[in-house]
PDB file of C-alpha atoms in Angstrom:
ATOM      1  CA  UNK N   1     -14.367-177.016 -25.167  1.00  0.00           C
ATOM      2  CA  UNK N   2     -14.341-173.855 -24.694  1.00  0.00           C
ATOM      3  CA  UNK N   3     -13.797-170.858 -27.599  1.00  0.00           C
ATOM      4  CA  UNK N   4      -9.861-171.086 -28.100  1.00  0.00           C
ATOM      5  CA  UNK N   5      -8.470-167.387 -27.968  1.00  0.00           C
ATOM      6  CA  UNK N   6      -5.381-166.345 -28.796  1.00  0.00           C
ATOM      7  CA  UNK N   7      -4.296-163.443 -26.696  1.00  0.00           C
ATOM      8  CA  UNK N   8      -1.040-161.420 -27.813  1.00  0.00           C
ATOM      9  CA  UNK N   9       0.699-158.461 -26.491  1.00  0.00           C
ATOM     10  CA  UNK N  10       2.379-156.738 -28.764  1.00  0.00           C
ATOM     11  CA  UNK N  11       4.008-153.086 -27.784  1.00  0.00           C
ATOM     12  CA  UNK N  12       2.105-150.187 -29.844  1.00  0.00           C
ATOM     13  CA  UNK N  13       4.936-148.076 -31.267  1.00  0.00           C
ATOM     14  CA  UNK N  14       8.704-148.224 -31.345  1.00  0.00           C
ATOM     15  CA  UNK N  15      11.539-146.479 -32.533  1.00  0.00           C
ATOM     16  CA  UNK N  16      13.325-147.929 -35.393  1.00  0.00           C
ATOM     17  CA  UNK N  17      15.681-150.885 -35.401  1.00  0.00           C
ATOM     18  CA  UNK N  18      14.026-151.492 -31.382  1.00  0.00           C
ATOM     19  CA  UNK N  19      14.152-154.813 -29.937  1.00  0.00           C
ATOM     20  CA  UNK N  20      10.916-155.410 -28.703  1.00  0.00           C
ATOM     21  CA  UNK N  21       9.089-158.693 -26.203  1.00  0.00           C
ATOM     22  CA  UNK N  22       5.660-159.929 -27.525  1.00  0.00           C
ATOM     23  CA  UNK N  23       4.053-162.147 -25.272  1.00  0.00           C
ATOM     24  CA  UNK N  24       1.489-164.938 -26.458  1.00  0.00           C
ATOM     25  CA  UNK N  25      -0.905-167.080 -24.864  1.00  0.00           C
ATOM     26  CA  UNK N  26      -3.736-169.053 -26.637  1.00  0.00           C
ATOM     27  CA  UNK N  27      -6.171-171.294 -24.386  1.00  0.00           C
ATOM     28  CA  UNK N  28      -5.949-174.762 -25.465  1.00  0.00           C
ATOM     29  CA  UNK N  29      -5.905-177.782 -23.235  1.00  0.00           C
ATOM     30  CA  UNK N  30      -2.786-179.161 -24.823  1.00  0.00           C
ATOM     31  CA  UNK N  31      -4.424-182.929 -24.190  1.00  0.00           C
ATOM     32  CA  UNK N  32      -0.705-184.932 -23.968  1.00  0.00           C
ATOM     33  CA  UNK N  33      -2.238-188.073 -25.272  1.00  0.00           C
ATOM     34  CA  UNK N  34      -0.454-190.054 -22.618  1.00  0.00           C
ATOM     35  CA  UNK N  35      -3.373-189.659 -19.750  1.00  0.00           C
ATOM     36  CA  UNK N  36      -5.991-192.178 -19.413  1.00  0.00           C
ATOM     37  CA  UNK N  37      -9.864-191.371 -18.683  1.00  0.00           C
ATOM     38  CA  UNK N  38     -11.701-193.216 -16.118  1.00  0.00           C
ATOM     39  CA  UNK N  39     -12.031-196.247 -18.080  1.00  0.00           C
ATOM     40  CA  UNK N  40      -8.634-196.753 -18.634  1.00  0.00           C
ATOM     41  CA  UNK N  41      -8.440-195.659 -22.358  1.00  0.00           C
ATOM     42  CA  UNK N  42      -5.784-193.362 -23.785  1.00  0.00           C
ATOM     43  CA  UNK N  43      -7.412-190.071 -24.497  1.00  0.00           C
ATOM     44  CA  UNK N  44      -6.167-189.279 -27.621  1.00  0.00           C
ATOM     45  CA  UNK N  45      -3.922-185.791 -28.341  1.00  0.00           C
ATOM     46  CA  UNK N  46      -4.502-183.086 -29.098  1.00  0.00           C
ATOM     47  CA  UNK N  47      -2.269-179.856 -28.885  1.00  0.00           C
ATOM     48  CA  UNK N  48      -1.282-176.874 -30.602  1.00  0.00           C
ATOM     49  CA  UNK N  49       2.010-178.443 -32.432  1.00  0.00           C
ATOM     50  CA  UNK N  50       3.316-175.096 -34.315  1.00  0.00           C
ATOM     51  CA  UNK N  51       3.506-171.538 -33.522  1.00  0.00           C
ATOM     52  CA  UNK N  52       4.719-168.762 -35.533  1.00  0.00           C
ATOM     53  CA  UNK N  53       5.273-165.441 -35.695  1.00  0.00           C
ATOM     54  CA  UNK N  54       5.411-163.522 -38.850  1.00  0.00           C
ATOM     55  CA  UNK N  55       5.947-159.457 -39.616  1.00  0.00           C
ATOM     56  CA  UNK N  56       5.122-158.317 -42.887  1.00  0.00           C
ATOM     57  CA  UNK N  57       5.260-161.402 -44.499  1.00  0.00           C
ATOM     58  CA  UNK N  58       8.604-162.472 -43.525  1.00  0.00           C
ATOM     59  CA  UNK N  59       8.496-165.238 -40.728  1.00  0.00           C
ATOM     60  CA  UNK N  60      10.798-164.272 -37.859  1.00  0.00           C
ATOM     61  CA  UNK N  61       9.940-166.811 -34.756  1.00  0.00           C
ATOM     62  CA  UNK N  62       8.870-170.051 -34.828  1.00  0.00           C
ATOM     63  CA  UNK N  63       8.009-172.976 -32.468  1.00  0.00           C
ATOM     64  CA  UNK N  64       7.627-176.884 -32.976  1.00  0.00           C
ATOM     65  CA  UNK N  65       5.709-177.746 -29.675  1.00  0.00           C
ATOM     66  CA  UNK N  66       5.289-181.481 -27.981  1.00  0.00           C
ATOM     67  CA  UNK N  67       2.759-182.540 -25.504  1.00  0.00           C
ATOM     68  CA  UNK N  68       5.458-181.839 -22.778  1.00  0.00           C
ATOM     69  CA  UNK N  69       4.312-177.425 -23.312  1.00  0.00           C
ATOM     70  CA  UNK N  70       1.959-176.484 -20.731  1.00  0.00           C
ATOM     71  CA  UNK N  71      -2.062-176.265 -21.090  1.00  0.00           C
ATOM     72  CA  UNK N  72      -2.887-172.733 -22.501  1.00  0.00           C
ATOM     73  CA  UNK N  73       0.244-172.435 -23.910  1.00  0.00           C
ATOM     74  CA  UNK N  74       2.399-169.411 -23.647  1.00  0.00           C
ATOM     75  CA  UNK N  75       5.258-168.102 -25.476  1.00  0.00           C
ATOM     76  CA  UNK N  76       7.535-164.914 -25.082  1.00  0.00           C
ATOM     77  CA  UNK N  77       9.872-163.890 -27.397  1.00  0.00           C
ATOM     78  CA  UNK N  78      11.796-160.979 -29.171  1.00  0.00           C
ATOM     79  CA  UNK N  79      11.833-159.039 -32.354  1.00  0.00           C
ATOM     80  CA  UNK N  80      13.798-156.586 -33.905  1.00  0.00           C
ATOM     81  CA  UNK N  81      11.414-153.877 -35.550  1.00  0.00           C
ATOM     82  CA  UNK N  82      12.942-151.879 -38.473  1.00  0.00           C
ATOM     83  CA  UNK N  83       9.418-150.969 -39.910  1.00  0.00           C
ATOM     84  CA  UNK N  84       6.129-150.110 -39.202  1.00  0.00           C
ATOM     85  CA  UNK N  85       3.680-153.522 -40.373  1.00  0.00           C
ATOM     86  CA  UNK N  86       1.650-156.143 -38.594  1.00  0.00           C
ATOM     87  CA  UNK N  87       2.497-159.117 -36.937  1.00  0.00           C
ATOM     88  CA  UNK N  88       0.199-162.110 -37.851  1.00  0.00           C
ATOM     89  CA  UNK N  89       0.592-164.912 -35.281  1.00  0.00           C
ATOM     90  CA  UNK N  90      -0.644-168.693 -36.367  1.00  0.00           C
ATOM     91  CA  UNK N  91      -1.086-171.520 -33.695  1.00  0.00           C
ATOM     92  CA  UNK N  92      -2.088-175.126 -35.562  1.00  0.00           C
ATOM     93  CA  UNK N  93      -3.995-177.367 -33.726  1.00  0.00           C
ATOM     94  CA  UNK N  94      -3.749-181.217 -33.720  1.00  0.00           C
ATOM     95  CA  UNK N  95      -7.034-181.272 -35.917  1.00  0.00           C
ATOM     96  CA  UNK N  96      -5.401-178.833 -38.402  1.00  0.00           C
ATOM     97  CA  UNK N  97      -7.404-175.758 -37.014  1.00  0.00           C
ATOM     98  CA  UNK N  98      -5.481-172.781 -37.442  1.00  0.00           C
ATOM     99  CA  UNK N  99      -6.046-169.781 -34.709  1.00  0.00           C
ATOM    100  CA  UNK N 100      -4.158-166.562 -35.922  1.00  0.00           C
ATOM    101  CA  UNK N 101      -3.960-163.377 -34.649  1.00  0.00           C
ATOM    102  CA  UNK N 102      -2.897-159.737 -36.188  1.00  0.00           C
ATOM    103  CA  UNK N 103      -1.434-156.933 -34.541  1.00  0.00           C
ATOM    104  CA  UNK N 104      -0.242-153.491 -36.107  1.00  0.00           C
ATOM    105  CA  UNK N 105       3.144-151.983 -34.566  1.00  0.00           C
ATOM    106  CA  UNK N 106       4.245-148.394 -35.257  1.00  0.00           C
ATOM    107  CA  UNK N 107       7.557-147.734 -35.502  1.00  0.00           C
ATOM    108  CA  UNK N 108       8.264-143.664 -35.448  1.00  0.00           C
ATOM    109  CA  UNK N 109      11.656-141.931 -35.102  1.00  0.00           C
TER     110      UNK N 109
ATOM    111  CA  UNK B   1      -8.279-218.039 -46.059  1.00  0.00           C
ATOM    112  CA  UNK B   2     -10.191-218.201 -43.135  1.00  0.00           C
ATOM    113  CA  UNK B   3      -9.594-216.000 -39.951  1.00  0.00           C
ATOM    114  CA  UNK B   4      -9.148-217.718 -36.835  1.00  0.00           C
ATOM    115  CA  UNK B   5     -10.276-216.220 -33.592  1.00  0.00           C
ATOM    116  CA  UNK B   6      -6.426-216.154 -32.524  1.00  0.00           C
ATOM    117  CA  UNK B   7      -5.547-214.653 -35.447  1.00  0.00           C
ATOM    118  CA  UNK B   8      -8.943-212.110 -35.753  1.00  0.00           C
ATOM    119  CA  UNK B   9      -7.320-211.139 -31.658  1.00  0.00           C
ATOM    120  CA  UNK B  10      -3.782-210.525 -33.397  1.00  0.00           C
ATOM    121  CA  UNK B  11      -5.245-207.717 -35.941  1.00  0.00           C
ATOM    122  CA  UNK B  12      -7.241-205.981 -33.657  1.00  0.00           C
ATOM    123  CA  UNK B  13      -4.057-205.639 -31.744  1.00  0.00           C
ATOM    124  CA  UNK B  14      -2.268-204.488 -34.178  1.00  0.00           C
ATOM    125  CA  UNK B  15      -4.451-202.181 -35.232  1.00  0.00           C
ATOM    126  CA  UNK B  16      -4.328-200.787 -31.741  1.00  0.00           C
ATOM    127  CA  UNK B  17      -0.546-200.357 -31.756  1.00  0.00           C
ATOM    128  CA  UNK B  18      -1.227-198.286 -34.995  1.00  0.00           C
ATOM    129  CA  UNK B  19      -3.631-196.055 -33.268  1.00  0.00           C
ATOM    130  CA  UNK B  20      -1.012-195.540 -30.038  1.00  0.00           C
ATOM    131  CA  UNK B  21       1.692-195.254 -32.907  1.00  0.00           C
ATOM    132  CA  UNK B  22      -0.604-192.607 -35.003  1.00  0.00           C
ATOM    133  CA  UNK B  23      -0.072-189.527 -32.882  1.00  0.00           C
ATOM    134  CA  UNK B  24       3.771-189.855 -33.239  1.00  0.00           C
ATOM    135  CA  UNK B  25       4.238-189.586 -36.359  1.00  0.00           C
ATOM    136  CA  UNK B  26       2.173-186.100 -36.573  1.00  0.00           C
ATOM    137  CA  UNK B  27       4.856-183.031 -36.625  1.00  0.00           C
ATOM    138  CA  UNK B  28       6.334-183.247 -33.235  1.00  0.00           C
ATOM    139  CA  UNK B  29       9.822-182.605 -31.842  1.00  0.00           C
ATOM    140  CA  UNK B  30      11.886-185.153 -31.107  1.00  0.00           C
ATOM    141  CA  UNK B  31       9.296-188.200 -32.143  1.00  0.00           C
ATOM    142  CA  UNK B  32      11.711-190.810 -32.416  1.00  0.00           C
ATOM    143  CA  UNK B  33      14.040-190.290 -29.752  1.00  0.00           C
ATOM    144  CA  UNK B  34      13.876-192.399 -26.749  1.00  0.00           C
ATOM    145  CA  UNK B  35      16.173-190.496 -24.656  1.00  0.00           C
ATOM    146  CA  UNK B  36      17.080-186.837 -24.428  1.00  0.00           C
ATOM    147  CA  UNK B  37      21.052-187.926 -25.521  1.00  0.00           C
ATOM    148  CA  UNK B  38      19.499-189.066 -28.724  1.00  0.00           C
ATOM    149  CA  UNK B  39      17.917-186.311 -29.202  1.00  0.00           C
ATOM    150  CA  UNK B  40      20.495-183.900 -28.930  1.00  0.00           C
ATOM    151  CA  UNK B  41      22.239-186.137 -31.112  1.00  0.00           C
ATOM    152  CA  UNK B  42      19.720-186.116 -33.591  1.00  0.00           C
ATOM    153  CA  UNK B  43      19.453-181.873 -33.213  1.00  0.00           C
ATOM    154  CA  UNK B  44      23.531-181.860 -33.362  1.00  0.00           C
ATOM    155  CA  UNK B  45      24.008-184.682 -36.372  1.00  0.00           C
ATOM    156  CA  UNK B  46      26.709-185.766 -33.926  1.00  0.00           C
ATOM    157  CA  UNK B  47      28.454-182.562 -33.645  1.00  0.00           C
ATOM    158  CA  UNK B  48      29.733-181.820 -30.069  1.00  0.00           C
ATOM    159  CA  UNK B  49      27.371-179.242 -28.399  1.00  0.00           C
ATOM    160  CA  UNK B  50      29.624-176.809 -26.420  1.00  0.00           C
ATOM    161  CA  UNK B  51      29.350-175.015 -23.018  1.00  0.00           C
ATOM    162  CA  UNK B  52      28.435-171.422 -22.704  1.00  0.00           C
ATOM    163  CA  UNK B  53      26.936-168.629 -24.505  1.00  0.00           C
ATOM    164  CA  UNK B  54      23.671-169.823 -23.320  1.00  0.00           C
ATOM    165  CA  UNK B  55      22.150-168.515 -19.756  1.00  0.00           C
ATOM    166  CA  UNK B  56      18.956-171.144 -18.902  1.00  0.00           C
ATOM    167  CA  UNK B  57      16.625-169.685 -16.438  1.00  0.00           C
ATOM    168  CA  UNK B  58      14.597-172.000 -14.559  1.00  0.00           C
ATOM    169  CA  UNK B  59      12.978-172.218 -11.078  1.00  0.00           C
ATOM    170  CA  UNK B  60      15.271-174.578  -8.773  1.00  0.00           C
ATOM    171  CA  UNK B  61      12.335-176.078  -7.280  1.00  0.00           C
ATOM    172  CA  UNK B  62       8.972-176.469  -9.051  1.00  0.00           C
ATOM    173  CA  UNK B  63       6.062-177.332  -6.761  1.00  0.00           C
ATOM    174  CA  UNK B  64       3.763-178.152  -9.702  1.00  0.00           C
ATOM    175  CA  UNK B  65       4.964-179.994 -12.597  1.00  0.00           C
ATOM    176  CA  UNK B  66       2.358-179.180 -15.146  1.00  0.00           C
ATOM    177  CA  UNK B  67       3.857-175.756 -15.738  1.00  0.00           C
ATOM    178  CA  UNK B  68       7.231-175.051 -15.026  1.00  0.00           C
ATOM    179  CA  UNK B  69       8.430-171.120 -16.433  1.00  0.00           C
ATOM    180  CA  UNK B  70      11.447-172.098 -18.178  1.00  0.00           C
ATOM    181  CA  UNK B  71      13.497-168.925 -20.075  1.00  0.00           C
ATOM    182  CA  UNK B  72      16.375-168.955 -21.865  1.00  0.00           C
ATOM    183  CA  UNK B  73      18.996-166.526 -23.692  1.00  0.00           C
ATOM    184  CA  UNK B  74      21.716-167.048 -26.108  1.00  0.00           C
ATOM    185  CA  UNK B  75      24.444-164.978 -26.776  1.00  0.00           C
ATOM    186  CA  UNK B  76      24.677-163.862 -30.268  1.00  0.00           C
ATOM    187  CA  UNK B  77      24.542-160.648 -32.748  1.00  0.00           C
ATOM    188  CA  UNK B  78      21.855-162.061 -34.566  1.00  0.00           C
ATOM    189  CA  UNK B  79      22.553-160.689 -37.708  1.00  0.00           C
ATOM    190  CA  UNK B  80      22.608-162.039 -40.592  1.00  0.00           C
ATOM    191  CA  UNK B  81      25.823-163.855 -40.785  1.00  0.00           C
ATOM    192  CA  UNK B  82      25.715-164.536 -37.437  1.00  0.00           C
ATOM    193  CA  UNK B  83      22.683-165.978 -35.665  1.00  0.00           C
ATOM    194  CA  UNK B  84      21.192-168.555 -33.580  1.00  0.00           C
ATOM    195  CA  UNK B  85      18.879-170.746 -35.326  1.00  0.00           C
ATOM    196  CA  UNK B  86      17.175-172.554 -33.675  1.00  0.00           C
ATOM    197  CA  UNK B  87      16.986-173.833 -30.475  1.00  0.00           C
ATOM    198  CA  UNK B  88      15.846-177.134 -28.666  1.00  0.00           C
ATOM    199  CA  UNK B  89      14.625-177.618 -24.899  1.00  0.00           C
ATOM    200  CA  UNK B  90      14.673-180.924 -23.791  1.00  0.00           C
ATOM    201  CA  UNK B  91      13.529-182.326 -20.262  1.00  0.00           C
ATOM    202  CA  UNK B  92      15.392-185.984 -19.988  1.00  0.00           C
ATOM    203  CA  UNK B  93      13.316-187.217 -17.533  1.00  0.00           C
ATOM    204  CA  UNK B  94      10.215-187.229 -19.095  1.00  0.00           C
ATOM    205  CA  UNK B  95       8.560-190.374 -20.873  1.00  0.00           C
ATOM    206  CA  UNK B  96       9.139-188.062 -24.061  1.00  0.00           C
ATOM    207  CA  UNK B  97      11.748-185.860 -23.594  1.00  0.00           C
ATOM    208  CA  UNK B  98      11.305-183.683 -26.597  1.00  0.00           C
ATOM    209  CA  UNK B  99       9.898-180.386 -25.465  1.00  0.00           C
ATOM    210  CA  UNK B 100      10.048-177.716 -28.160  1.00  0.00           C
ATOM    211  CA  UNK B 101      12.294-176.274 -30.782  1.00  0.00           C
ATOM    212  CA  UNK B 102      12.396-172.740 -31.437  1.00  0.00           C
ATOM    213  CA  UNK B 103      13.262-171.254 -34.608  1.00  0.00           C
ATOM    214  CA  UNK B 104      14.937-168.103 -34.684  1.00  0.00           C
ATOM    215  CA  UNK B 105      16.166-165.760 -37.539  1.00  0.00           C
ATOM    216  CA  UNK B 106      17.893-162.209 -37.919  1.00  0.00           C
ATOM    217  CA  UNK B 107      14.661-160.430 -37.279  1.00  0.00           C
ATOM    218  CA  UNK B 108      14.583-162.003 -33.925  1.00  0.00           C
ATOM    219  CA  UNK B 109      17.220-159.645 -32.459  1.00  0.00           C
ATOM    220  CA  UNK B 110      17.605-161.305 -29.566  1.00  0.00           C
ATOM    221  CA  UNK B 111      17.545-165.290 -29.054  1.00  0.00           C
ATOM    222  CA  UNK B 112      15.755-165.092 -26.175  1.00  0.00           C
ATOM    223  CA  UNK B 113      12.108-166.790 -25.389  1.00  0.00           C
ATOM    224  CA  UNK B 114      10.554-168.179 -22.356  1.00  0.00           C
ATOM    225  CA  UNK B 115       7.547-170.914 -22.295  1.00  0.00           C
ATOM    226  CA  UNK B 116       6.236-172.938 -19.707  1.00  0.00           C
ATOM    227  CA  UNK B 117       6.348-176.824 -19.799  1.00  0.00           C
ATOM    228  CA  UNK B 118       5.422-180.009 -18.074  1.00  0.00           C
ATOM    229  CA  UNK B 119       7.468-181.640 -16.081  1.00  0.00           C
ATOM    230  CA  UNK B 120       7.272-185.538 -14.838  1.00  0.00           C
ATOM    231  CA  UNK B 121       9.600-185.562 -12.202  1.00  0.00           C
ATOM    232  CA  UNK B 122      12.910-184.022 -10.406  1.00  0.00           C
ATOM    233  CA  UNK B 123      15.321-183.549 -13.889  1.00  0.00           C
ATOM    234  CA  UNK B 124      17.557-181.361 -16.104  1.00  0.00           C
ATOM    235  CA  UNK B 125      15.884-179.023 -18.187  1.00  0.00           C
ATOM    236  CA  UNK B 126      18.586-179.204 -21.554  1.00  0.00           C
ATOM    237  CA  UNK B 127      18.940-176.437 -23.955  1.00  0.00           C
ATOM    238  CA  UNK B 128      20.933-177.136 -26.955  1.00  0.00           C
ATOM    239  CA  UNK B 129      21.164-174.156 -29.575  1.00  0.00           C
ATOM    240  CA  UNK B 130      22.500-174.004 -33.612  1.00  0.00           C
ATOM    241  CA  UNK B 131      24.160-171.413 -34.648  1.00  0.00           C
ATOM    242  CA  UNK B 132      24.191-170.148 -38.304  1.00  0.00           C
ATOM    243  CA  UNK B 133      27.901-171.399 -38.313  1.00  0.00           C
ATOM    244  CA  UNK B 134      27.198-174.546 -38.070  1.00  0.00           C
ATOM    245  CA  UNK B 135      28.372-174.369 -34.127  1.00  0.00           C
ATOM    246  CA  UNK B 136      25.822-176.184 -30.952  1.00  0.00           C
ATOM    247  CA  UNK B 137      26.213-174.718 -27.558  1.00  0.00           C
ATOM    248  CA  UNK B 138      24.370-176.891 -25.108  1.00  0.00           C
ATOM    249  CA  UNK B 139      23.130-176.262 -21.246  1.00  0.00           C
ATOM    250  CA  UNK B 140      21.384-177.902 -18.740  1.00  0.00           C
ATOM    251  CA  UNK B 141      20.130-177.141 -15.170  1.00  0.00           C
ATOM    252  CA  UNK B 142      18.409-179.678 -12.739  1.00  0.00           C
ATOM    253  CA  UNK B 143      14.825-178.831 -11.571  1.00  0.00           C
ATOM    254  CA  UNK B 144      13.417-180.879  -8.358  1.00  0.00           C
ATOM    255  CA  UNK B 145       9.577-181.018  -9.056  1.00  0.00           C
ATOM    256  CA  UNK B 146       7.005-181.731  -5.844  1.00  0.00           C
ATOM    257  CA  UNK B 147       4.132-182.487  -7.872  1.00  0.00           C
ATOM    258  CA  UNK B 148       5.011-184.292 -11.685  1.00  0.00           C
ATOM    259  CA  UNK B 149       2.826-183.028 -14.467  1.00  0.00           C
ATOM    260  CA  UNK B 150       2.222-185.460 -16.751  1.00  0.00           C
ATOM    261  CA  UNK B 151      -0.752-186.981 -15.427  1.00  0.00           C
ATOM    262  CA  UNK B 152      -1.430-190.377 -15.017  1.00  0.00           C
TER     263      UNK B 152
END
């Protein structure tokens, strides 16, 4: 399979208290366990099942995911920024693999 | 004791139905509901999920099931006191119709997110939301889908 990356767009600065949209996207396959291959057997799942969103520490978006999400999974959402900090963003696979991704914000008048 | 052959066949299907079972019990929304009314019932505790507050944004027809944008908005402060939760999409007409829950908090400022899902067939897309009062507001719009998405 090919190299799972997460992809995240995340706005560089803000002013304080802003409001702002990150968008994610992470290529995964998001394998429903329900289809069958050509010989008739299940192929087992495997998807991303959690998503979060964390900044500074403190978690503030969060997503339990079935098989029913989309391949390459993608996720928008909003965040109130009262600080500058990072964002750390953590997709768990199926198989326990965890992708995660960091981005700094700066927040400025 | 001795294993017959009938018996020997009986195990290994068992043992099958506990490999199909396996994936369902890994963290998943909505695992043991069979229908999306259970569900909500489940994400409610039996608490009546009003109308309103909630605007559900989806395409009215979706030529290709496997992803379907689907955006939604709740109307809330989000502050501390007062915020959404969480938030659960359902589509009832899938053979699973758990399709995420979102979890919100007062950081969020804005309980808004947008995905994109799979889709079996023509069905409601249901958003049900918890607010920090203890309150469910609960919407639903029907999506007519050309091509279903969950293989098979």
């Amino acid at each position: 399979m090919a190299k799972v990356k997460p992809r995240v767009k995340v706005p560089r600065s803000a002013k304080a208290g802003e409001v702002v949209t990150i968008k994610t996207l992470i290529n995964h396959k998001m394998e429903s366990g329900f289809r069958k291959d050509k010989k008739g057997e299940l192929i087992p799942r495997k998807i991303i099942n959690k998503f979060t969103a964390e900044f500074n520490g403190k978690k503030v978006f969060a997503a339990d995911v079935a098989p029913a999400v989309s391949a390459n999974p993608y996720f928008q959402f909003k965040v109130k920024v009262p600080e500058s900090g990072t964002f750390k963003f953590t997709w768990v696979d199926d198989d326990g693999t965890t992708y995660t991704q960091e981005k700094k914000i700066k927040v400025g008048g | 004791m001795r294993v017959t052959r009938r018996q020997a066949f009986g195990l290994g299907l068992g043992a099958t139905a506990l490999i199909l079972a396996g994936p369902a019990t890994l963290p998943a929304v909505a695992k043991k509901a069979e229908t999306a009314d259970d569900a909500v019932k489940a994400f409610t505790g039996g608490a009546e999920a009003k109308s309103g507050k909630i605007s559900l944004t989806t395409p009215e027809i979706a030529e290709n099931g496997n992803t379907v944008p689907v955006a939604f908005e709740v109307e809330s402060p989000m502050t501390a006191e007062d915020h959404v939760q969480e938030v659960l999409v359902l589509a009832d007409g899938n053979p699973r119709p758990g399709v995420a829950t979102f979890h919100f908090s007062e950081l969020s400022g804005e309980a808004a997110a947008s995905t994109r899902i799979r889709l079996a067939k023509t069905q409601n897309v249901v958003v049900v939301a918890k607010m920090s009062n203890g309150s469910y507001y609960m919407d639903k719009r029907l999506v007519k889908v050309t091509i279903g998405g969950c293989g098979g």
